[in-house]
Amino acid sequence: MTENEDRLPKVEGGDEKEMVNIANPRGPNPHGHLLELAAPGGPEKPDYAADSFKWDVFILCGDPAKPEDQAMFHPATTSAGWFTDPDNLAVDPAGRLWVTTDGSPPEGITDSVYVMDTEGPGRALPKLFYIAPVGSEACSPTFTPDGSSVFLSIQHPGELRMADNEDATSMEDAGADWPDFKPGMPARPSLVVLSRVNNDVVGS
């Protein structure tokens, strides 16, 4: 516990898991959020080794169409662009933010990969880039130096049983047989590489 933690406001009920403060503005917070850190020295000479940074809430996850979610995205975010449960973050050579999700997303969406600008008119405007195979999650985005390809690790494909959306207990009831799609071959974690034709910047 930090020296200030006992003075932070809490939501009704006082549950420690529902603590609300300026860095966690919702309680409970089932959808998660992203904080942006700004190094001192400004964009021209940032000091990434500094002891303290300025920060702000970059995104509050959830469904923007539901007032109770209190989501905060770019106003132009589409019904396919919002997300919950952010997990992995990466920055590509162009300075854009990539987010992979991992959790129990609301019905009708699945763990996916999103990309967005961090400045300019598209700041905090997520765009759906890749949907992971059934029962899996994509993680650890890594890029070629020219930004023309992104590498994604796919974890635990086929984990869900399609009949009831519960954990699969055998190869027979696994929700996917990716990436081989062959009888008798189980779903396997794999690495995928996504590229643009003509070496254009991926995700742009």
Short mmCIF file of C-alpha atoms in Angstrom, two decimals:
data_model
loop_
_atom_site.label_atom_id
_atom_site.label_comp_id
_atom_site.label_asym_id
_atom_site.label_seq_id
_atom_site.Cartn_x
_atom_site.Cartn_y
_atom_site.Cartn_z
CA MET A 1 0.00 0.00 0.00
CA THR A 2 1.30 3.45 -0.89
CA GLU A 3 1.30 6.21 1.70
CA ASN A 4 -1.60 7.93 -0.10
CA GLU A 5 -3.69 4.87 -0.89
CA ASP A 6 -5.79 5.04 2.27
CA ARG A 7 -6.87 8.58 1.34
CA LEU A 8 -8.09 7.73 -2.17
CA PRO A 9 -11.87 7.84 -2.75
CA LYS A 10 -13.73 4.56 -3.18
CA VAL A 11 -17.02 3.69 -4.81
CA GLU A 12 -20.02 2.79 -2.70
CA GLY A 13 -19.34 -0.44 -0.86
CA GLY A 14 -15.67 0.27 -0.20
CA ASP A 15 -14.38 -2.80 -2.02
CA GLU A 16 -10.60 -2.50 -2.49
CA LYS A 17 -11.01 -3.91 -6.00
CA GLU A 18 -13.32 -1.01 -6.88
CA MET A 19 -11.01 1.77 -5.73
CA VAL A 20 -11.47 4.96 -7.76
CA ASN A 21 -8.83 7.63 -8.21
CA ILE A 22 -7.52 9.90 -10.94
CA ALA A 23 -5.59 7.02 -12.52
CA ASN A 24 -8.55 4.61 -12.26
CA PRO A 25 -11.60 6.81 -12.82
CA ARG A 26 -14.19 4.01 -12.85
CA GLY A 27 -15.22 1.53 -10.23
CA PRO A 28 -15.69 -1.25 -10.92
CA ASN A 29 -13.56 -1.22 -14.04
CA PRO A 30 -14.20 -4.53 -15.86
CA HIS A 31 -13.18 -3.25 -19.31
CA GLY A 32 -9.78 -1.75 -18.46
CA HIS A 33 -8.13 1.40 -19.74
CA LEU A 34 -4.88 2.82 -21.12
CA LEU A 35 -2.72 5.47 -19.48
CA GLU A 36 -0.36 7.62 -21.54
CA LEU A 37 3.02 8.63 -20.08
CA ALA A 38 4.77 11.74 -21.37
CA ALA A 39 8.49 11.99 -20.69
CA PRO A 40 9.90 15.35 -19.56
CA GLY A 41 11.85 17.27 -22.16
CA GLY A 42 9.09 17.28 -24.74
CA PRO A 43 8.99 15.52 -28.11
CA GLU A 44 12.27 17.09 -29.22
CA LYS A 45 14.39 15.76 -26.34
CA PRO A 46 12.41 13.30 -24.21
CA ASP A 47 14.12 11.97 -21.09
CA TYR A 48 12.94 8.37 -20.91
CA ALA A 49 15.21 7.71 -17.92
CA ALA A 50 13.53 10.40 -15.80
CA ASP A 51 12.22 9.61 -12.32
CA SER A 52 8.79 11.11 -13.02
CA PHE A 53 6.50 11.53 -16.01
CA LYS A 54 3.33 13.42 -16.79
CA TRP A 55 0.41 11.15 -17.59
CA ASP A 56 -3.19 11.15 -18.70
CA VAL A 57 -5.96 8.69 -19.48
CA PHE A 58 -5.61 7.82 -23.16
CA ILE A 59 -8.59 5.47 -23.54
CA LEU A 60 -11.33 4.15 -21.27
CA CYS A 61 -12.37 0.81 -22.75
CA GLY A 62 -15.92 -0.40 -23.20
CA ASP A 63 -18.85 0.07 -25.55
CA PRO A 64 -19.27 3.77 -26.46
CA ALA A 65 -22.94 3.07 -27.22
CA LYS A 66 -23.57 2.16 -23.57
CA PRO A 67 -23.49 5.17 -21.22
CA GLU A 68 -22.98 2.86 -18.24
CA ASP A 69 -19.61 1.77 -19.65
CA GLN A 70 -18.31 5.39 -19.46
CA ALA A 71 -16.05 4.55 -22.41
CA MET A 72 -13.73 7.21 -23.83
CA PHE A 73 -12.50 6.78 -27.40
CA HIS A 74 -12.13 9.10 -30.39
CA PRO A 75 -15.61 10.34 -31.43
CA ALA A 76 -15.27 8.62 -34.82
CA THR A 77 -14.72 5.15 -33.30
CA THR A 78 -16.92 2.64 -35.13
CA SER A 79 -18.87 -0.32 -33.78
CA ALA A 80 -15.93 -2.50 -34.89
CA GLY A 81 -13.27 -0.24 -33.40
CA TRP A 82 -13.93 -0.20 -29.66
CA PHE A 83 -12.47 -2.90 -27.43
CA THR A 84 -12.13 -4.19 -23.88
CA ASP A 85 -9.42 -5.99 -21.88
CA PRO A 86 -6.25 -4.44 -23.35
CA ASP A 87 -3.28 -6.73 -22.77
CA ASN A 88 -0.20 -6.19 -24.98
CA LEU A 89 0.93 -2.80 -26.26
CA ALA A 90 3.47 -2.07 -29.00
CA VAL A 91 4.57 0.97 -30.97
CA ASP A 92 5.40 0.54 -34.66
CA PRO A 93 8.15 2.42 -36.56
CA ALA A 94 5.62 5.09 -37.53
CA GLY A 95 4.81 5.79 -33.87
CA ARG A 96 1.33 4.26 -33.89
CA LEU A 97 0.01 2.27 -30.95
CA TRP A 98 -0.99 -1.38 -31.36
CA VAL A 99 -3.19 -3.05 -28.75
CA THR A 100 -3.97 -6.74 -28.36
CA THR A 101 -6.79 -7.83 -26.07
CA ASP A 102 -7.13 -10.77 -23.71
CA GLY A 103 -10.11 -11.34 -21.50
CA SER A 104 -13.79 -12.12 -21.48
CA PRO A 105 -15.02 -9.63 -24.09
CA PRO A 106 -18.72 -8.85 -24.38
CA GLU A 107 -20.82 -11.25 -26.42
CA GLY A 108 -20.41 -10.78 -30.15
CA ILE A 109 -16.72 -9.73 -30.17
CA THR A 110 -13.52 -11.67 -29.60
CA ASP A 111 -9.91 -11.01 -28.70
CA SER A 112 -8.36 -9.01 -31.52
CA VAL A 113 -5.63 -6.57 -32.56
CA TYR A 114 -6.21 -2.84 -32.96
CA VAL A 115 -4.03 0.01 -34.24
CA MET A 116 -4.35 3.76 -33.70
CA ASP A 117 -2.50 7.04 -33.97
CA THR A 118 -1.19 8.69 -30.82
CA GLU A 119 -1.28 12.23 -32.17
CA GLY A 120 -3.05 14.26 -34.83
CA PRO A 121 -6.69 13.94 -35.93
CA GLY A 122 -6.65 10.14 -35.54
CA ARG A 123 -5.39 10.17 -31.96
CA ALA A 124 -7.09 7.42 -29.89
CA LEU A 125 -9.12 6.24 -32.92
CA PRO A 126 -8.79 2.44 -32.87
CA LYS A 127 -9.12 0.43 -36.06
CA LEU A 128 -9.71 -3.31 -36.00
CA PHE A 129 -6.72 -4.93 -37.67
CA TYR A 130 -6.82 -8.67 -36.98
CA ILE A 131 -9.22 -11.13 -35.34
CA ALA A 132 -7.54 -14.06 -33.62
CA PRO A 133 -8.69 -17.65 -34.30
CA VAL A 134 -11.52 -19.02 -32.14
CA GLY A 135 -10.50 -19.50 -28.53
CA SER A 136 -7.12 -17.78 -28.93
CA GLU A 137 -5.48 -14.44 -28.39
CA ALA A 138 -2.90 -12.56 -30.45
CA CYS A 139 0.02 -11.09 -28.57
CA SER A 140 3.49 -9.51 -28.79
CA PRO A 141 3.23 -7.41 -31.98
CA THR A 142 6.71 -6.94 -33.47
CA PHE A 143 7.56 -5.09 -36.67
CA THR A 144 10.13 -5.07 -39.44
CA PRO A 145 12.21 -1.86 -39.42
CA ASP A 146 10.35 -0.49 -42.44
CA GLY A 147 6.94 -1.24 -40.89
CA SER A 148 5.81 -3.35 -43.83
CA SER A 149 5.19 -6.48 -41.73
CA VAL A 150 3.92 -7.28 -38.25
CA PHE A 151 4.62 -10.53 -36.39
CA LEU A 152 1.93 -11.83 -34.03
CA SER A 153 2.09 -14.77 -31.63
CA ILE A 154 -1.18 -16.72 -31.48
CA GLN A 155 -1.77 -18.40 -28.12
CA HIS A 156 -4.08 -21.32 -27.21
CA PRO A 157 -6.22 -21.55 -30.39
CA GLY A 158 -9.18 -23.93 -30.06
CA GLU A 159 -9.41 -23.40 -26.32
CA LEU A 160 -13.17 -22.78 -26.43
CA ARG A 161 -15.89 -25.31 -27.15
CA MET A 162 -18.26 -23.78 -29.67
CA ALA A 163 -21.40 -25.52 -28.37
CA ASP A 164 -21.46 -23.65 -25.05
CA ASN A 165 -18.50 -21.24 -25.15
CA GLU A 166 -16.79 -23.11 -22.31
CA ASP A 167 -13.27 -24.53 -22.16
CA ALA A 168 -12.71 -27.43 -24.53
CA THR A 169 -11.75 -30.69 -22.83
CA SER A 170 -10.58 -32.69 -25.85
CA MET A 171 -9.43 -32.32 -29.45
CA GLU A 172 -12.88 -33.41 -30.58
CA ASP A 173 -14.72 -30.50 -28.96
CA ALA A 174 -12.05 -27.84 -29.53
CA GLY A 175 -13.45 -24.80 -31.29
CA ALA A 176 -10.76 -24.73 -33.98
CA ASP A 177 -8.10 -26.91 -35.59
CA TRP A 178 -5.96 -23.95 -36.66
CA PRO A 179 -3.40 -23.65 -38.23
CA ASP A 180 -3.22 -27.10 -39.89
CA PHE A 181 -6.92 -27.79 -40.45
CA LYS A 182 -6.13 -31.51 -40.70
CA PRO A 183 -7.93 -34.44 -39.03
CA GLY A 184 -6.02 -35.69 -36.01
CA MET A 185 -3.94 -32.51 -35.68
CA PRO A 186 -4.68 -30.38 -32.62
CA ALA A 187 -4.84 -26.63 -32.65
CA ARG A 188 -1.35 -25.22 -32.02
CA PRO A 189 0.13 -21.90 -30.94
CA SER A 190 1.84 -20.35 -33.95
CA LEU A 191 3.49 -17.24 -35.30
CA VAL A 192 1.82 -15.30 -38.09
CA VAL A 193 3.32 -12.59 -40.28
CA LEU A 194 1.02 -10.03 -41.90
CA SER A 195 2.42 -7.85 -44.68
CA ARG A 196 1.32 -5.21 -47.16
CA VAL A 197 1.88 -5.64 -50.87
CA ASN A 198 4.60 -3.46 -52.39
CA ASN A 199 6.11 -3.10 -48.89
CA ASP A 200 3.56 -0.49 -47.89
CA VAL A 201 3.31 0.26 -44.15
CA VAL A 202 1.17 -2.36 -42.47
CA GLY A 203 -1.91 -1.12 -40.62
CA SER A 204 -1.92 2.29 -42.32
#
